[in-house]
Structure formats: structure tokens, C-alpha cells
Amino acid sequence: MKKILLICAWIIGWIVPCFAQQSLRLSLDDAITLANDSSLTAFRYRNMYWAGYWEFRTFQADRLPAISMNVAPRYLRYITNRYDSGMDRDVYREQQLFGADGYFSLTQNVDFLGGTFYMNSELGYMRNFGYSKSTQFSAVPLQVGYKQNLLGYNAFRWDKRIEPLKYEKTRKQFVYHMESISEEVAKLYFDLAMAQANCTLAQSNVVSSDTLYAIGERRFKIASISQADLLTLKLDKVNAENTLRNAIIARKRAMTALGNYLHIGQGTEIETLLPEHPAELYIPADKALALVGENNPLFLDHQQRILEAERTLDKTIKESRMNASFNASIGFNQVADNLGGAYRNLLQQDLVQLSVSVPLVDWGIRKGKKNMARNNLEEVRLSARQEEISLEEDVMVTVDEFNIQQTQIANAREAYNLAEVAYEQTQQRFFIGKMTVADLTLASNRRQEAQRNYILALQEYWQNYYKIRRMTLYDFEHGEPLTNRFNFNTGMYK
């Protein structure tokens, strides 16, 4: 129900921006849900997933029996050279011919052997309209055979190893990309939250600076403060107004960036709701590393690349040796002047074919190709291991930062509350003349810095949280793999 309401709000944001400015209050979870459902980035990632899905379905279909039919009618009219026995000489004669061939075939690939089993049925028709008219039917009611390379490269066996791995990588990459959306939304969301907080604080500072300058003028008239202090208060007033204008621009830019990412209409005013203090969630580094090795699509990508390099090496080695292919079939055929006769008194049709290819001299080409394939395999293995080490280091650092950020958030929140109280008390004491302008300015700066540090601490926490989820594809809060939460038939969260 919550998802439906968010989508409805998104639609409204596009339909009616010309009539009134729409307002949409979004929590971080709401923004992530909306991005996963409606953003252009999510749409692109779904298309990437469906491409991999249908590629795997094609591989599966290629393992099943394939049935095909081909019909090819033809008409020929031409002048041909013929020998006339009565005249004992060659003559040119007009020839007209209509023919048609029909072909029905069933094939089945045999992965283990690398060959193809086939079953054919053919029917041909030929009608000659020339000097000597004739009609013939040629039929092959059934032909059964098998063909394969005896010593060569078996593409079927390699595909059977690689294609399921590619599809599993596609599935996990889809979840990985969707989690990267959460991470990106968290950044844009807190950028807007920071811009809105700065704008609110700037508005408050404009009001406060106006009040303080008015008080300062009255106190200057009674010589309670110096002219330098009065000029400082006026400078603070001017600076507060400039800061507010810049804050409004920054808020608009941040809102546009988030709205464009969520695919929300530009007339929609987005209001962020800062998430509450996160619950205690400790992530063991060893568990995170184990989950990365188990779930991260990078490891599947490395396995695929290594298998593909091994496949290339296997193909290069076997193609450099002697090769032999075998084709054998048995069937029946007949030719007659009528269709029924073509299927009576069938004659046996046999085929046994053995083809051998032996390379003799190639001036080192085969050796060079094998060495290049071996070197490429070794480079792929080394590169994959280096990327895995970098990923594991990134996981360790991110998990360590995440585990200490909960304490940092609590401290930043406490510092913000203290700075807020200190500023209010300093302002009240300034009103009664017990604090100087310098004290008030210092308290205001501390309040702004404390608020900024608190929002930044929240942003770093949630971005690291979604980064860890992306790298491990695991929901530590609920203790389950993220792949369990996706419906891969629809490309949506369950």
C-alpha cells in the first residue's frame, strides 16, 4: 500500500506541475522505494537484467530438440545447349522448369560428446515444360544421422559450464545495481537534507541578525556597545542575508538533483525527514568478508572470465592439432512420376563420412597462438586476484567505519543539542548585556557546525550501510540474503 501511494504521488508530480506546486514529504526509505520503482536508473538496470535473462533462456532452448521446416519453390525459364541425336548436333532450346523442395528437420545437440543428432524428411517436385515435358517427385521419408568432431573443440561442453554461471552473475548483478541505487539515493537525500537545514538555519539567522542589529542600535545610542560592535552586528546582518540567498540556491539544486533521480516532476517541492538514530547494529568483519566471497557478483565475473580464458586456450590447442570429423546417417529415398510412387518401394540411403585435417607447416603460428592464450589466462587470474584483494580491503575499512559511526552519531547529536542550548542562552545573555558580539558569533558558528556534523554523520552511516549491503548482498538487519527479497520474474522487490 505504501508503494502504491508513493507511485501515485510521483504521477501527480508529473501531471499537475503547471497548476500548483506539489509538496512531497519523503523519508529515506520512501525515497529509496520510489527510486527502485520509478527511476530511470532502475529501468536501465532491469533492461540489463532482462537481456541476461533471455540470453540464458536462449542457451536453455539450444539444449532442447530443435524442429525446423523449409519450403523453397522456384521457377526457371532460360535457353540451354542440348544435343539433338536426330540431327547429330548441339542446338539451343528454350527450357521452362518449375520446382519445389520441402525440408523438415529435427536436431538435438549432445553436450557431453559435442555432436548433433539429426532426423530429416525431404520431398522434392520438378515439372519440366520444355522440349521434353516431364514430372518427377523425389522423396526421402526418413533420414537419421549423427555428426561430430572426433578430436576437436567441444563448444557445447564449455557453454554448459559458462552459461549457468553467467546467468547467476546476472541475477546477483541486478541486486547489486539496485543496492547501488539505494546508496546513491542516500547521498542525494542527505545532500538535500543538509541544504534544507542550512536554509532553515539561514532564515533563522536573518531574523536573529535583524533583531540583534536593532538591539545593537539602541544599545549604541546609550553607549552600551562600541561602534565597532555595531558595525559587526550590521556585517552579520548583511552576511546572513547573503547566506540565505546562497542557501536557497543550494537547496534548489539539491532538490532538482534528487527529483530528477527519482523521476519526480520539477514542480514538486520535496521535504526530507531525517531518519531517527539507528538501532545498534554491529557487523562482524569476518562475516562480511565471507558473505562478499559468497554473494558478490565480482567473484562470479572472475570465475566466468577465467573459464572463458580456459575455453580459448582449449580451443587454440585443439585447433592446432590433427582434427577429424564424423558424419553417418541411414534412411530411405525414391524417385517417381507421381507423389504416391515416391513413397513406395523405398531404397535404402546410407552415408558414412570421415574427414581428417592435419596441419603440416605454419611457421610457428600455432605455437604463438597457444602461448598468447596461456599468457592471457595467467593475466586474467592475476588481475582477478588483485581485484578481489582490493574489494576485501574496501569491505574491511567500510565495516570498521560503520561499526564506530553509531557512537559518532550519538556524540554528534549530543553536540548539536548542546550547541543549540548554548546559542539560545548566549543570545538571551546578549540581550541583557552580559555577552559580547564575539561570544554570540562564536556560539552561532558552533551551532551551525554541530548541525552540519550531525547530518554528515547520519549521511556517512546510511551510505556505508547501503554500501555494505551492496558488497555483501545481505540484509544484516533482518539476517537474510537480498536475493531472497527479489522476484526475478518481475525484476521488482517482493
Tab-separated table of N, CA and C in Angstrom, residues 158-252:
chain	number	residue	atom	x	y	z
A	158	TRP	N	31.697	-26.510	-23.015
A	158	TRP	CA	32.103	-25.258	-22.369
A	158	TRP	C	30.901	-24.357	-22.093
A	159	ASP	N	29.969	-24.292	-23.037
A	159	ASP	CA	28.771	-23.479	-22.816
A	159	ASP	C	27.987	-23.968	-21.606
A	160	LYS	N	27.946	-25.274	-21.405
A	160	LYS	CA	27.211	-25.834	-20.276
A	160	LYS	C	27.822	-25.427	-18.944
A	161	ARG	N	29.126	-25.155	-18.936
A	161	ARG	CA	29.802	-24.704	-17.719
A	161	ARG	C	29.685	-23.197	-17.519
A	162	ILE	N	29.717	-22.440	-18.625
A	162	ILE	CA	29.816	-20.980	-18.525
A	162	ILE	C	28.447	-20.306	-18.437
A	163	GLU	N	27.480	-20.737	-19.228
A	163	GLU	CA	26.209	-20.026	-19.321
A	163	GLU	C	25.421	-19.996	-18.007
A	164	PRO	N	25.292	-21.108	-17.266
A	164	PRO	CA	24.608	-21.002	-15.954
A	164	PRO	C	25.326	-20.056	-14.990
A	165	LEU	N	26.653	-20.030	-15.052
A	165	LEU	CA	27.423	-19.108	-14.211
A	165	LEU	C	27.148	-17.661	-14.614
A	166	LYS	N	27.044	-17.403	-15.927
A	166	LYS	CA	26.744	-16.051	-16.396
A	166	LYS	C	25.367	-15.601	-15.923
A	167	TYR	N	24.405	-16.506	-15.938
A	167	TYR	CA	23.065	-16.111	-15.503
A	167	TYR	C	23.024	-15.854	-14.002
A	168	GLU	N	23.727	-16.676	-13.230
A	168	GLU	CA	23.778	-16.421	-11.785
A	168	GLU	C	24.450	-15.083	-11.510
A	169	LYS	N	25.480	-14.746	-12.292
A	169	LYS	CA	26.118	-13.432	-12.149
A	169	LYS	C	25.145	-12.323	-12.516
A	170	THR	N	24.345	-12.536	-13.565
A	170	THR	CA	23.354	-11.544	-13.970
A	170	THR	C	22.341	-11.290	-12.863
A	171	ARG	N	21.887	-12.354	-12.220
A	171	ARG	CA	20.931	-12.212	-11.112
A	171	ARG	C	21.519	-11.388	-9.971
A	172	LYS	N	22.745	-11.725	-9.595
A	172	LYS	CA	23.356	-11.015	-8.467
A	172	LYS	C	23.773	-9.600	-8.852
A	173	GLN	N	24.165	-9.410	-10.108
A	173	GLN	CA	24.475	-8.051	-10.544
A	173	GLN	C	23.239	-7.167	-10.511
A	174	PHE	N	22.088	-7.734	-10.794
A	174	PHE	CA	20.849	-6.966	-10.742
A	174	PHE	C	20.591	-6.461	-9.324
A	175	VAL	N	20.703	-7.354	-8.336
A	175	VAL	CA	20.520	-6.947	-6.938
A	175	VAL	C	21.612	-5.952	-6.547
A	176	TYR	N	22.834	-6.200	-7.001
A	176	TYR	CA	23.955	-5.306	-6.706
A	176	TYR	C	23.670	-3.899	-7.233
A	177	HIS	N	23.186	-3.799	-8.456
A	177	HIS	CA	22.887	-2.490	-9.043
A	177	HIS	C	21.718	-1.806	-8.325
A	178	MET	N	20.710	-2.586	-7.940
A	178	MET	CA	19.590	-1.991	-7.222
A	178	MET	C	20.044	-1.437	-5.871
A	179	GLU	N	20.993	-2.121	-5.236
A	179	GLU	CA	21.526	-1.603	-3.977
A	179	GLU	C	22.389	-0.367	-4.200
A	180	SER	N	23.035	-0.281	-5.349
A	180	SER	CA	23.792	0.938	-5.648
A	180	SER	C	22.854	2.122	-5.805
A	181	ILE	N	21.609	1.859	-6.241
A	181	ILE	CA	20.600	2.924	-6.289
A	181	ILE	C	20.323	3.433	-4.890
A	182	SER	N	20.174	2.518	-3.930
A	182	SER	CA	19.935	2.926	-2.536
A	182	SER	C	21.069	3.792	-2.022
A	183	GLU	N	22.285	3.405	-2.372
A	183	GLU	CA	23.455	4.167	-1.923
A	183	GLU	C	23.469	5.565	-2.535
A	184	GLU	N	23.145	5.657	-3.813
A	184	GLU	CA	23.127	6.955	-4.490
A	184	GLU	C	21.986	7.829	-3.971
A	185	VAL	N	20.830	7.219	-3.734
A	185	VAL	CA	19.696	7.981	-3.201
A	185	VAL	C	20.035	8.526	-1.818
A	186	ALA	N	20.701	7.717	-0.994
A	186	ALA	CA	21.086	8.182	0.342
A	186	ALA	C	21.967	9.428	0.251
A	187	LYS	N	22.895	9.433	-0.702
A	187	LYS	CA	23.757	10.611	-0.863
A	187	LYS	C	22.942	11.828	-1.268
A	188	LEU	N	22.099	11.682	-2.299
A	188	LEU	CA	21.297	12.815	-2.774
A	188	LEU	C	20.301	13.270	-1.713
A	189	TYR	N	19.753	12.311	-0.978
A	189	TYR	CA	18.759	12.639	0.053
A	189	TYR	C	19.389	13.491	1.146
A	190	PHE	N	20.557	13.067	1.621
A	190	PHE	CA	21.198	13.833	2.696
A	190	PHE	C	21.805	15.134	2.180
A	191	ASP	N	22.172	15.183	0.912
A	191	ASP	CA	22.584	16.474	0.342
A	191	ASP	C	21.430	17.472	0.409
A	192	LEU	N	20.222	16.990	0.083
A	192	LEU	CA	19.064	17.873	0.175
A	192	LEU	C	18.737	18.194	1.631
A	193	ALA	N	18.844	17.187	2.507
A	193	ALA	CA	18.580	17.431	3.929
A	193	ALA	C	19.543	18.479	4.482
A	194	MET	N	20.803	18.387	4.079
A	194	MET	CA	21.790	19.377	4.533
A	194	MET	C	21.439	20.757	3.974
A	195	ALA	N	21.068	20.815	2.684
A	195	ALA	CA	20.729	22.099	2.072
A	195	ALA	C	19.496	22.708	2.733
A	196	GLN	N	18.497	21.875	3.041
A	196	GLN	CA	17.295	22.388	3.698
A	196	GLN	C	17.596	22.855	5.120
A	197	ALA	N	18.442	22.093	5.825
A	197	ALA	CA	18.807	22.512	7.187
A	197	ALA	C	19.582	23.825	7.154
A	198	ASN	N	20.481	23.954	6.193
A	198	ASN	CA	21.233	25.209	6.064
A	198	ASN	C	20.312	26.371	5.727
A	199	CYS	N	19.312	26.103	4.888
A	199	CYS	CA	18.377	27.163	4.503
A	199	CYS	C	17.534	27.592	5.712
A	200	THR	N	17.057	26.591	6.467
A	200	THR	CA	16.271	26.906	7.669
A	200	THR	C	17.102	27.692	8.668
A	201	LEU	N	18.345	27.248	8.843
A	201	LEU	CA	19.231	27.948	9.774
A	201	LEU	C	19.547	29.349	9.272
A	202	ALA	N	19.700	29.507	7.955
A	202	ALA	CA	19.979	30.827	7.395
A	202	ALA	C	18.790	31.762	7.589
A	203	GLN	N	17.574	31.236	7.421
A	203	GLN	CA	16.387	32.049	7.676
A	203	GLN	C	16.333	32.490	9.134
A	204	SER	N	16.657	31.535	10.032
A	204	SER	CA	16.670	31.881	11.460
A	204	SER	C	17.732	32.932	11.762
A	205	ASN	N	18.877	32.807	11.085
A	205	ASN	CA	19.950	33.773	11.328
A	205	ASN	C	19.585	35.156	10.806
A	206	VAL	N	18.843	35.212	9.697
A	206	VAL	CA	18.415	36.515	9.187
A	206	VAL	C	17.509	37.207	10.207
A	207	VAL	N	16.545	36.438	10.756
A	207	VAL	CA	15.648	37.016	11.762
A	207	VAL	C	16.433	37.442	12.987
A	208	SER	N	17.346	36.555	13.437
A	208	SER	CA	18.133	36.877	14.636
A	208	SER	C	19.035	38.072	14.405
A	209	SER	N	19.678	38.130	13.234
A	209	SER	CA	20.597	39.244	12.973
A	209	SER	C	19.838	40.563	12.880
A	210	ASP	N	18.627	40.542	12.323
A	210	ASP	CA	17.811	41.758	12.300
A	210	ASP	C	17.499	42.221	13.717
A	211	THR	N	17.092	41.256	14.540
A	211	THR	CA	16.752	41.600	15.937
A	211	THR	C	17.969	42.113	16.682
A	212	LEU	N	19.097	41.401	16.520
A	212	LEU	CA	20.309	41.787	17.247
A	212	LEU	C	20.816	43.155	16.783
A	213	TYR	N	20.695	43.444	15.467
A	213	TYR	CA	21.146	44.741	14.994
A	213	TYR	C	20.260	45.851	15.525
A	214	ALA	N	18.949	45.584	15.604
A	214	ALA	CA	18.045	46.587	16.174
A	214	ALA	C	18.383	46.847	17.636
A	215	ILE	N	18.651	45.762	18.376
A	215	ILE	CA	19.036	45.935	19.788
A	215	ILE	C	20.366	46.666	19.876
A	216	GLY	N	21.279	46.295	18.953
A	216	GLY	CA	22.588	46.944	18.974
A	216	GLY	C	22.487	48.437	18.728
A	217	GLU	N	21.587	48.866	17.861
A	217	GLU	CA	21.429	50.300	17.605
A	217	GLU	C	20.966	51.019	18.861
A	218	ARG	N	19.992	50.381	19.557
A	218	ARG	CA	19.512	51.023	20.791
A	218	ARG	C	20.611	51.079	21.848
A	219	ARG	N	21.373	50.010	21.942
A	219	ARG	CA	22.438	49.995	22.962
A	219	ARG	C	23.577	50.934	22.573
A	220	PHE	N	23.799	51.142	21.274
A	220	PHE	CA	24.840	52.065	20.864
A	220	PHE	C	24.464	53.504	21.205
A	221	LYS	N	23.158	53.801	21.125
A	221	LYS	CA	22.710	55.152	21.447
A	221	LYS	C	22.941	55.490	22.904
A	222	ILE	N	22.943	54.456	23.744
A	222	ILE	CA	23.183	54.721	25.175
A	222	ILE	C	24.616	54.358	25.546
A	223	ALA	N	25.451	54.192	24.497
A	223	ALA	CA	26.878	53.921	24.708
A	223	ALA	C	27.115	52.610	25.426
A	224	SER	N	26.207	51.657	25.253
A	224	SER	CA	26.389	50.359	25.910
A	224	SER	C	27.352	49.479	25.113
A	225	ILE	N	27.420	49.680	23.785
A	225	ILE	CA	28.380	48.945	22.965
A	225	ILE	C	29.119	49.945	22.099
A	226	SER	N	30.255	49.522	21.562
A	226	SER	CA	31.068	50.412	20.748
A	226	SER	C	30.551	50.429	19.311
A	227	GLN	N	31.062	51.377	18.526
A	227	GLN	CA	30.674	51.436	17.119
A	227	GLN	C	31.180	50.222	16.362
A	228	ALA	N	32.360	49.707	16.786
A	228	ALA	CA	32.901	48.512	16.132
A	228	ALA	C	31.951	47.323	16.319
A	229	ASP	N	31.379	47.200	17.548
A	229	ASP	CA	30.417	46.116	17.782
A	229	ASP	C	29.166	46.309	16.946
A	230	LEU	N	28.720	47.551	16.805
A	230	LEU	CA	27.527	47.815	15.994
A	230	LEU	C	27.787	47.473	14.528
A	231	LEU	N	28.972	47.859	14.039
A	231	LEU	CA	29.311	47.514	12.652
A	231	LEU	C	29.418	46.004	12.466
A	232	THR	N	29.904	45.317	13.489
A	232	THR	CA	29.974	43.846	13.419
A	232	THR	C	28.577	43.249	13.314
A	233	LEU	N	27.622	43.789	14.110
A	233	LEU	CA	26.244	43.309	14.032
A	233	LEU	C	25.633	43.608	12.662
A	234	LYS	N	25.961	44.743	12.094
A	234	LYS	CA	25.440	45.056	10.763
A	234	LYS	C	26.050	44.135	9.710
A	235	LEU	N	27.353	43.871	9.882
A	235	LEU	CA	28.012	42.927	8.960
A	235	LEU	C	27.387	41.535	9.063
A	236	ASP	N	27.092	41.118	10.302
A	236	ASP	CA	26.428	39.822	10.479
A	236	ASP	C	25.065	39.811	9.792
A	237	LYS	N	24.358	40.925	9.846
A	237	LYS	CA	23.049	41.009	9.197
A	237	LYS	C	23.177	40.879	7.678
A	238	VAL	N	24.147	41.606	7.102
A	238	VAL	CA	24.361	41.518	5.647
A	238	VAL	C	24.810	40.113	5.245
A	239	ASN	N	25.731	39.546	6.025
A	239	ASN	CA	26.212	38.188	5.727
A	239	ASN	C	25.091	37.162	5.831
A	240	ALA	N	24.203	37.334	6.802
A	240	ALA	CA	23.087	36.401	6.972
A	240	ALA	C	22.157	36.450	5.766
A	241	GLU	N	21.931	37.641	5.236
A	241	GLU	CA	21.068	37.753	4.054
A	241	GLU	C	21.726	37.115	2.829
A	242	ASN	N	23.033	37.346	2.672
A	242	ASN	CA	23.748	36.708	1.552
A	242	ASN	C	23.768	35.189	1.702
A	243	THR	N	23.980	34.727	2.925
A	243	THR	CA	23.999	33.281	3.181
A	243	THR	C	22.645	32.657	2.874
A	244	LEU	N	21.574	33.370	3.188
A	244	LEU	CA	20.231	32.846	2.905
A	244	LEU	C	20.011	32.717	1.401
A	245	ARG	N	20.430	33.718	0.647
A	245	ARG	CA	20.256	33.630	-0.805
A	245	ARG	C	21.037	32.444	-1.377
A	246	ASN	N	22.276	32.275	-0.916
A	246	ASN	CA	23.075	31.137	-1.396
A	246	ASN	C	22.467	29.805	-0.953
A	247	ALA	N	21.916	29.777	0.260
A	247	ALA	CA	21.314	28.539	0.769
A	247	ALA	C	20.072	28.160	-0.032
A	248	ILE	N	19.295	29.169	-0.445
A	248	ILE	CA	18.098	28.888	-1.262
A	248	ILE	C	18.508	28.291	-2.605
A	249	ILE	N	19.573	28.840	-3.199
A	249	ILE	CA	20.059	28.305	-4.479
A	249	ILE	C	20.559	26.872	-4.308
A	250	ALA	N	21.329	26.633	-3.247
A	250	ALA	CA	21.864	25.290	-2.996
A	250	ALA	C	20.737	24.292	-2.746
A	251	ARG	N	19.704	24.731	-2.012
A	251	ARG	CA	18.573	23.834	-1.753
A	251	ARG	C	17.852	23.491	-3.058
A	252	LYS	N	17.688	24.468	-3.937
A	252	LYS	CA	17.014	24.213	-5.209
A	252	LYS	C	17.809	23.228	-6.059
